CSV table of C-alpha atoms and ligand atoms in Angstrom, one decimal:
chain,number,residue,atom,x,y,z
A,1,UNK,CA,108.6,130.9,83.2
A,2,UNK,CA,106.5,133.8,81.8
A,3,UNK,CA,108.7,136.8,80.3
A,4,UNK,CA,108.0,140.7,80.8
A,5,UNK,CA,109.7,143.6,79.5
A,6,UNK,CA,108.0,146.2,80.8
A,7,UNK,CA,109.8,149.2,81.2
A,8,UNK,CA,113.0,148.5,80.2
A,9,UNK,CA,113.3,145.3,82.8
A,10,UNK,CA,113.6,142.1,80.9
A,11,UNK,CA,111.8,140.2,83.5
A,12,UNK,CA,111.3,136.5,83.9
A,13,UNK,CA,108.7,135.3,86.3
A,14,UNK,CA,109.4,132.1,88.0
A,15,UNK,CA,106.7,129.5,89.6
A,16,UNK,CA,109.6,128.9,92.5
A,17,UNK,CA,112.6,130.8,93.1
A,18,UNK,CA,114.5,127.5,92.9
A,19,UNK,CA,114.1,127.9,89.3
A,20,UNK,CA,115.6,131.1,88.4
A,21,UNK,CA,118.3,129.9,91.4
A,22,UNK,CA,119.2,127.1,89.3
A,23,UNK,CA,119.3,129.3,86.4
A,24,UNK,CA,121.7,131.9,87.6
A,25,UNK,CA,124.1,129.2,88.8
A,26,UNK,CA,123.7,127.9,85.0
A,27,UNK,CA,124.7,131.1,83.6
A,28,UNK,CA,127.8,131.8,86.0
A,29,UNK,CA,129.1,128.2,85.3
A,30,UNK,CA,128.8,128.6,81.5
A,31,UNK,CA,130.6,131.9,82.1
A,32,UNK,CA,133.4,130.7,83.9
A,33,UNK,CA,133.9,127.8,81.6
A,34,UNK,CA,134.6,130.6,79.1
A,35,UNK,CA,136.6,132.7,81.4
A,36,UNK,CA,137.7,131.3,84.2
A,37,UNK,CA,138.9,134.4,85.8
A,38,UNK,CA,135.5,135.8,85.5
A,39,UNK,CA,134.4,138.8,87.7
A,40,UNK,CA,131.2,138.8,89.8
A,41,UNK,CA,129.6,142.0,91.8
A,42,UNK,CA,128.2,139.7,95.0
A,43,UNK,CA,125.2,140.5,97.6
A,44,UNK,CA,124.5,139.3,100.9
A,45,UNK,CA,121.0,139.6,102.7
A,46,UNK,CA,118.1,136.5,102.2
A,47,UNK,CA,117.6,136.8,98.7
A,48,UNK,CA,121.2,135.2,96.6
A,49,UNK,CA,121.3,132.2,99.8
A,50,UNK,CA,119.9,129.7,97.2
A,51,UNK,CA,122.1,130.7,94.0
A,52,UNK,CA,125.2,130.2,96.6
A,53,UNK,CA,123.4,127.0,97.4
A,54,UNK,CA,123.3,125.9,93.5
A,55,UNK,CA,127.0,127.2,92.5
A,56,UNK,CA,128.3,125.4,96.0
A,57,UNK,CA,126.8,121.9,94.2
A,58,UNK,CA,127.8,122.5,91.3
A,59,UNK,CA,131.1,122.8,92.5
A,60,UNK,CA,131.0,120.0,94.7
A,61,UNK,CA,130.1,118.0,91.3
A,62,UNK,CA,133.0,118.8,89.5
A,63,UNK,CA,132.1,121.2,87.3
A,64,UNK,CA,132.7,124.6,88.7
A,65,UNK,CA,136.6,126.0,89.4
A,66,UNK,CA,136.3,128.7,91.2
A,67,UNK,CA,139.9,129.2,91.3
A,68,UNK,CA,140.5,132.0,89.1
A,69,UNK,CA,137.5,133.4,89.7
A,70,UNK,CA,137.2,137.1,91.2
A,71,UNK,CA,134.5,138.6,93.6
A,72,UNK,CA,133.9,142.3,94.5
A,73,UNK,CA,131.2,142.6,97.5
A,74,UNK,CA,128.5,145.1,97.1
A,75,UNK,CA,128.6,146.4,100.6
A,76,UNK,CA,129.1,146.1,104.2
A,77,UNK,CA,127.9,147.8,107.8
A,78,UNK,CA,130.4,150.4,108.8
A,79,UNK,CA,132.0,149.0,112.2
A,80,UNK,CA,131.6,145.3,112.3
A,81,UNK,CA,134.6,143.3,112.1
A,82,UNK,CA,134.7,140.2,109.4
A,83,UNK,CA,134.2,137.9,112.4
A,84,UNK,CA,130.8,140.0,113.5
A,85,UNK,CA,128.0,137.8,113.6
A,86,UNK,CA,125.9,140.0,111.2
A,87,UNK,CA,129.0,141.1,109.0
A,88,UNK,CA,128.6,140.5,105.3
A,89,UNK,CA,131.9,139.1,105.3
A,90,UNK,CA,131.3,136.5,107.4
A,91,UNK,CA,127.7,135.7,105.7
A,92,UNK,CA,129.8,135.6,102.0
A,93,UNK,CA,132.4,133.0,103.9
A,94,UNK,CA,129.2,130.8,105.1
A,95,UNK,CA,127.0,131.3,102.3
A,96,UNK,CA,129.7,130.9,99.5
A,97,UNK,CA,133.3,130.7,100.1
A,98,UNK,CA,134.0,127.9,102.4
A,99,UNK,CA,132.4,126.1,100.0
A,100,UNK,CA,133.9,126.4,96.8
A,101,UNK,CA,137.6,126.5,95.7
A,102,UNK,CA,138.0,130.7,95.4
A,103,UNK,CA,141.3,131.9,96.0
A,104,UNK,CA,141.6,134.0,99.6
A,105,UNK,CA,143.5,136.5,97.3
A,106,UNK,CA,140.7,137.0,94.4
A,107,UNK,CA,138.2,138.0,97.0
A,108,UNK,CA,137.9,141.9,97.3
A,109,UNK,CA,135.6,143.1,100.7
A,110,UNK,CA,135.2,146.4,102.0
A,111,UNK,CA,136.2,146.6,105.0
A,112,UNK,CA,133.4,147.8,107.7
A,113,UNK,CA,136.4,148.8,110.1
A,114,UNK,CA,138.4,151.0,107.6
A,115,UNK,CA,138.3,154.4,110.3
A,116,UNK,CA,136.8,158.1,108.7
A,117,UNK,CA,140.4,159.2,107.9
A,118,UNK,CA,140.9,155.7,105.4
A,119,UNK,CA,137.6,155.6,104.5
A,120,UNK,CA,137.8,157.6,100.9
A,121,UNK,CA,140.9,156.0,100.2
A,122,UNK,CA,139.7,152.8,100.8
A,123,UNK,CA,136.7,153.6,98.7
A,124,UNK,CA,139.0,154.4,96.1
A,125,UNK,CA,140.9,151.4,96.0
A,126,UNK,CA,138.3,149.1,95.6
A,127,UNK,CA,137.0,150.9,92.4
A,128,UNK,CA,140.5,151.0,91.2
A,129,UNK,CA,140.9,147.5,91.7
A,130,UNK,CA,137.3,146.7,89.9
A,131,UNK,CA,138.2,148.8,87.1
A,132,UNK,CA,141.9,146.6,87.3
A,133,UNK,CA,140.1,143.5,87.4
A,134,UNK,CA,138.8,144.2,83.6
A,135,UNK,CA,134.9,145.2,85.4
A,136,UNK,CA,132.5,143.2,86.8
A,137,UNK,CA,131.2,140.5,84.1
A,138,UNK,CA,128.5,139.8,86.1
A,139,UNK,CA,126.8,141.4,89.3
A,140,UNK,CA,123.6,139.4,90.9
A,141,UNK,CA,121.8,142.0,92.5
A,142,UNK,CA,118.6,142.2,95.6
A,143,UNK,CA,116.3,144.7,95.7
A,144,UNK,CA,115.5,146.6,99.3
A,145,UNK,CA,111.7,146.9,100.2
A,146,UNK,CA,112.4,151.2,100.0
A,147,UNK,CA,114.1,150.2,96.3
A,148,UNK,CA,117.6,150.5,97.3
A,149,UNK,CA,119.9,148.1,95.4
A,150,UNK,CA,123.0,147.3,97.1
A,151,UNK,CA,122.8,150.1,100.3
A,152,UNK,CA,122.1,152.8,97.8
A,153,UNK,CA,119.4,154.4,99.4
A,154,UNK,CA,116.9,156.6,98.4
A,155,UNK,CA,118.3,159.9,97.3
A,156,UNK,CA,121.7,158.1,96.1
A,157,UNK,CA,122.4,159.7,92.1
A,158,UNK,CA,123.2,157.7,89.7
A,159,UNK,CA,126.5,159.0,89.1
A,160,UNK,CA,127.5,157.6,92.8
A,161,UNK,CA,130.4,155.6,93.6
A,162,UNK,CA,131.4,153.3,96.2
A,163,UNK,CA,131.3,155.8,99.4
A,164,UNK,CA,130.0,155.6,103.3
A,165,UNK,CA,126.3,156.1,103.2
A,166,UNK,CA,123.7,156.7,106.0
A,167,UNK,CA,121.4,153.7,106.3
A,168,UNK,CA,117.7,154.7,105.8
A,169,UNK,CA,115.1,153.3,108.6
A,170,UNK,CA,113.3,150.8,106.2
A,171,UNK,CA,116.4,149.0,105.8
A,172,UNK,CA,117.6,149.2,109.6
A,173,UNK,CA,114.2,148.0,110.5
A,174,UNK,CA,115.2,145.0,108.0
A,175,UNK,CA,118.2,144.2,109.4
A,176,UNK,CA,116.6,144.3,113.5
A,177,UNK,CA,116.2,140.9,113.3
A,178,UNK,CA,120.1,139.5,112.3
A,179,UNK,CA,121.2,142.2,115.3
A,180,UNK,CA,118.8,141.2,117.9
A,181,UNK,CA,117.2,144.8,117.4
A,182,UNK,CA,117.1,147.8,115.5
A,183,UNK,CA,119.3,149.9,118.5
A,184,UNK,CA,122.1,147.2,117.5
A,185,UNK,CA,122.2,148.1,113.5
A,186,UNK,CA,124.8,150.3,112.5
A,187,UNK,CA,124.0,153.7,111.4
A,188,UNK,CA,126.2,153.8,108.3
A,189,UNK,CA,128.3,151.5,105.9
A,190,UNK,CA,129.7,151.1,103.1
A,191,UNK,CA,128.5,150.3,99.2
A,192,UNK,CA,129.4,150.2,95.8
A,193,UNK,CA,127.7,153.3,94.2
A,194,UNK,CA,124.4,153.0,92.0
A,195,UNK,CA,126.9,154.0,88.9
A,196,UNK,CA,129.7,151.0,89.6
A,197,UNK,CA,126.9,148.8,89.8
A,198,UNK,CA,125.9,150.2,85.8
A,199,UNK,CA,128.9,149.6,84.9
A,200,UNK,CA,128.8,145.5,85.1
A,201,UNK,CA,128.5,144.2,81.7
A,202,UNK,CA,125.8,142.0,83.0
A,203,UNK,CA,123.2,142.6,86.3
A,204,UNK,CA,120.8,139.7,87.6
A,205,UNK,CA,118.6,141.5,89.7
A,206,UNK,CA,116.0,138.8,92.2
A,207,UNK,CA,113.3,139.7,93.8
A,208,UNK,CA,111.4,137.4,96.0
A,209,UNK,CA,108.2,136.9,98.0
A,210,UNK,CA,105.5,139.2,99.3
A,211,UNK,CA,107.5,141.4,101.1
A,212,UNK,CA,109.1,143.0,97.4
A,213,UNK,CA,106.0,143.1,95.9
A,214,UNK,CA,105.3,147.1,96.1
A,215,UNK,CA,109.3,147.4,95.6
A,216,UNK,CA,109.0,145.5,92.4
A,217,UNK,CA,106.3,146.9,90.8
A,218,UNK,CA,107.7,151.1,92.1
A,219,UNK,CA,111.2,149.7,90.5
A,220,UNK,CA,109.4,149.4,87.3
A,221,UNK,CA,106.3,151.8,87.0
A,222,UNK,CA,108.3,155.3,89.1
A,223,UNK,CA,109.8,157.2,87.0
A,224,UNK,CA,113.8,156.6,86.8
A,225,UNK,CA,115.7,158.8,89.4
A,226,UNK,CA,117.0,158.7,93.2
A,227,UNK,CA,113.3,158.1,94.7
A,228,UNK,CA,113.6,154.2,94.1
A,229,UNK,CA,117.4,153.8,93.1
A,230,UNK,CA,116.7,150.5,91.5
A,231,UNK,CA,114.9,152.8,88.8
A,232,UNK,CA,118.4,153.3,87.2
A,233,UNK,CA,118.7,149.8,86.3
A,234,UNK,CA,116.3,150.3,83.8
A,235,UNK,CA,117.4,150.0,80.2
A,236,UNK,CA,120.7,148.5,81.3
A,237,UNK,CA,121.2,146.5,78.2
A,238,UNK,CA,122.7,143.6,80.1
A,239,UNK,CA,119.7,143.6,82.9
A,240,UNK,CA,117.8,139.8,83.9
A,241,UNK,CA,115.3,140.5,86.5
A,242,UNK,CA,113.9,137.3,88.3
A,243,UNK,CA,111.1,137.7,90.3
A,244,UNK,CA,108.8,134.6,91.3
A,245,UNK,CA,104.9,134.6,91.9
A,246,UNK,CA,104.6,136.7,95.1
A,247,UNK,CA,107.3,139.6,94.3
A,248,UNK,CA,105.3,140.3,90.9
A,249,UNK,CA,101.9,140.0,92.2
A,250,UNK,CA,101.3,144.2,92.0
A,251,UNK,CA,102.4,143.7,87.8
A,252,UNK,CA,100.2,143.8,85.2
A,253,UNK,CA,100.0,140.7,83.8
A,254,UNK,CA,100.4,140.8,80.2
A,255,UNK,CA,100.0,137.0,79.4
B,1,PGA,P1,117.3,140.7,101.3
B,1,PGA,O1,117.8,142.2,101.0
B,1,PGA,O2,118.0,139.9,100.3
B,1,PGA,O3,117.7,140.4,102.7
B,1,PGA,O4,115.8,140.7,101.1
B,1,PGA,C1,117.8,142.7,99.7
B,1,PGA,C2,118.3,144.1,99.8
B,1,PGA,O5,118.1,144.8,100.7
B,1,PGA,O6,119.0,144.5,98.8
């Protein structure tokens, strides 16, 4: 594992993503063995499948309770049901919950059916009940190919919140695939602002393969601001970026 810390990223750089996988799983189990109700900010998408992977083992092994734990989603498409095929509630229930011991009652969703008159209240709520939960200990974060993070897109401030956002093109063309086409991907959701996202005491951002390489490198050579939201992680004093061989190839290499 090679280590960079340019621009205010702590970055590790892994031969396989397996490792830093392996390594986040690690670092959530120590956690919770020290605080068993411990908070995590979750994503869906391709990129957190094989940390699910390692935390489901490692709780079919006997040494993660998930019991106590709590879970905040980052986001959701704006009118899919739970039960939708492409619905980020449904992919945290395959990828993660049906396979460890978390309580029904410690997991907190937004709802991609709440209706334009709930919406803000709803938005509300689930801020209210991160800020009730003590704050997120630890949020594990993708990054979009535009350099959104969570569905912050570009031209989200940093002082956003969790809100209903329009989805930008890059990441509708992204999601064609899971929706059998681009005319089937919902126009809006819903997300956890760039500035709740700050506000976890510790963020591990991955990054993996070709596809993020330019997002990687823009996320740490533009300068910080709404163009590439994933700027504002910078200097986040309890940032770990992962990023394995392919997503850094457009770094400098400075070892
Ligand atoms: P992905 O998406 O994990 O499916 O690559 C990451 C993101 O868009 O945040």
């Amino acid at each position: 594992m090679r280590r960079l810390a340019e621009a205010g990223i702590p970055a590790r750089i892994v031969d396989a993503r397996e490792e830093a996988e392996r390594a986040i799983a690690r670092e959530i189990t120590e956690l919770v063995r020290k605080k068993p109700d411990l908070v995590l900010g979750l994503p869906t998408g391709k990129t957190p499948i094989g940390v699910y992977r390692e935390l489901a083992l490692l709780h079919r092994a006997g040494r993660l309770d998930f019991s106590r734990v709590r879970t905040f989603n980052l986001d959701e498409y704006l009118g899919l049901g739970a039960e939708h095929g492409a619905a980020f509630a449904r992919a945290m229930r395959e990828m993660l919950f049906d396979h460890v011991n978390v309580s029904p009652g410690n997991i907190h969703l937004l709802n991609g059916l709440v209706g334009p008159e709930r919406a803000a209240a709803h938005c509300r709520d689930f801020e209210r009940a991160i800020a009730a939960a003590g704050g997120i200990d630890l949020l594990l974060l993708g990054i979009g190919r535009n350099g959104h993070i969570a569905f912050n897109e570009p031209g989200s401030s940093r002082d956003s919140r969790t809100r209903v956002v329009e989805l930008d093109e890059t990441t509708r063309t992204d999601a064609a695939a899971i929706f059998g086409g681009i005319e089937h991907v919902p126009k809006r959701a819903i997300t956890m602002g760039v500035a709740t996202i700050l506000d976890a005491k510790r963020i591990r951002v991955l990054a993996f393969g070709a596809a993020k390489a330019e997002a990687v490198k823009r996320t740490l050579a533009l300068a910080v601001g709404p163009d590439a939201p994933a700027t504002f992680l910078r200097g986040h004093p309890g940032l770990a970026a992962y990023f394995d061989a392919d997503a850094s190839a457009l770094l400098a290499r400075s070892s």
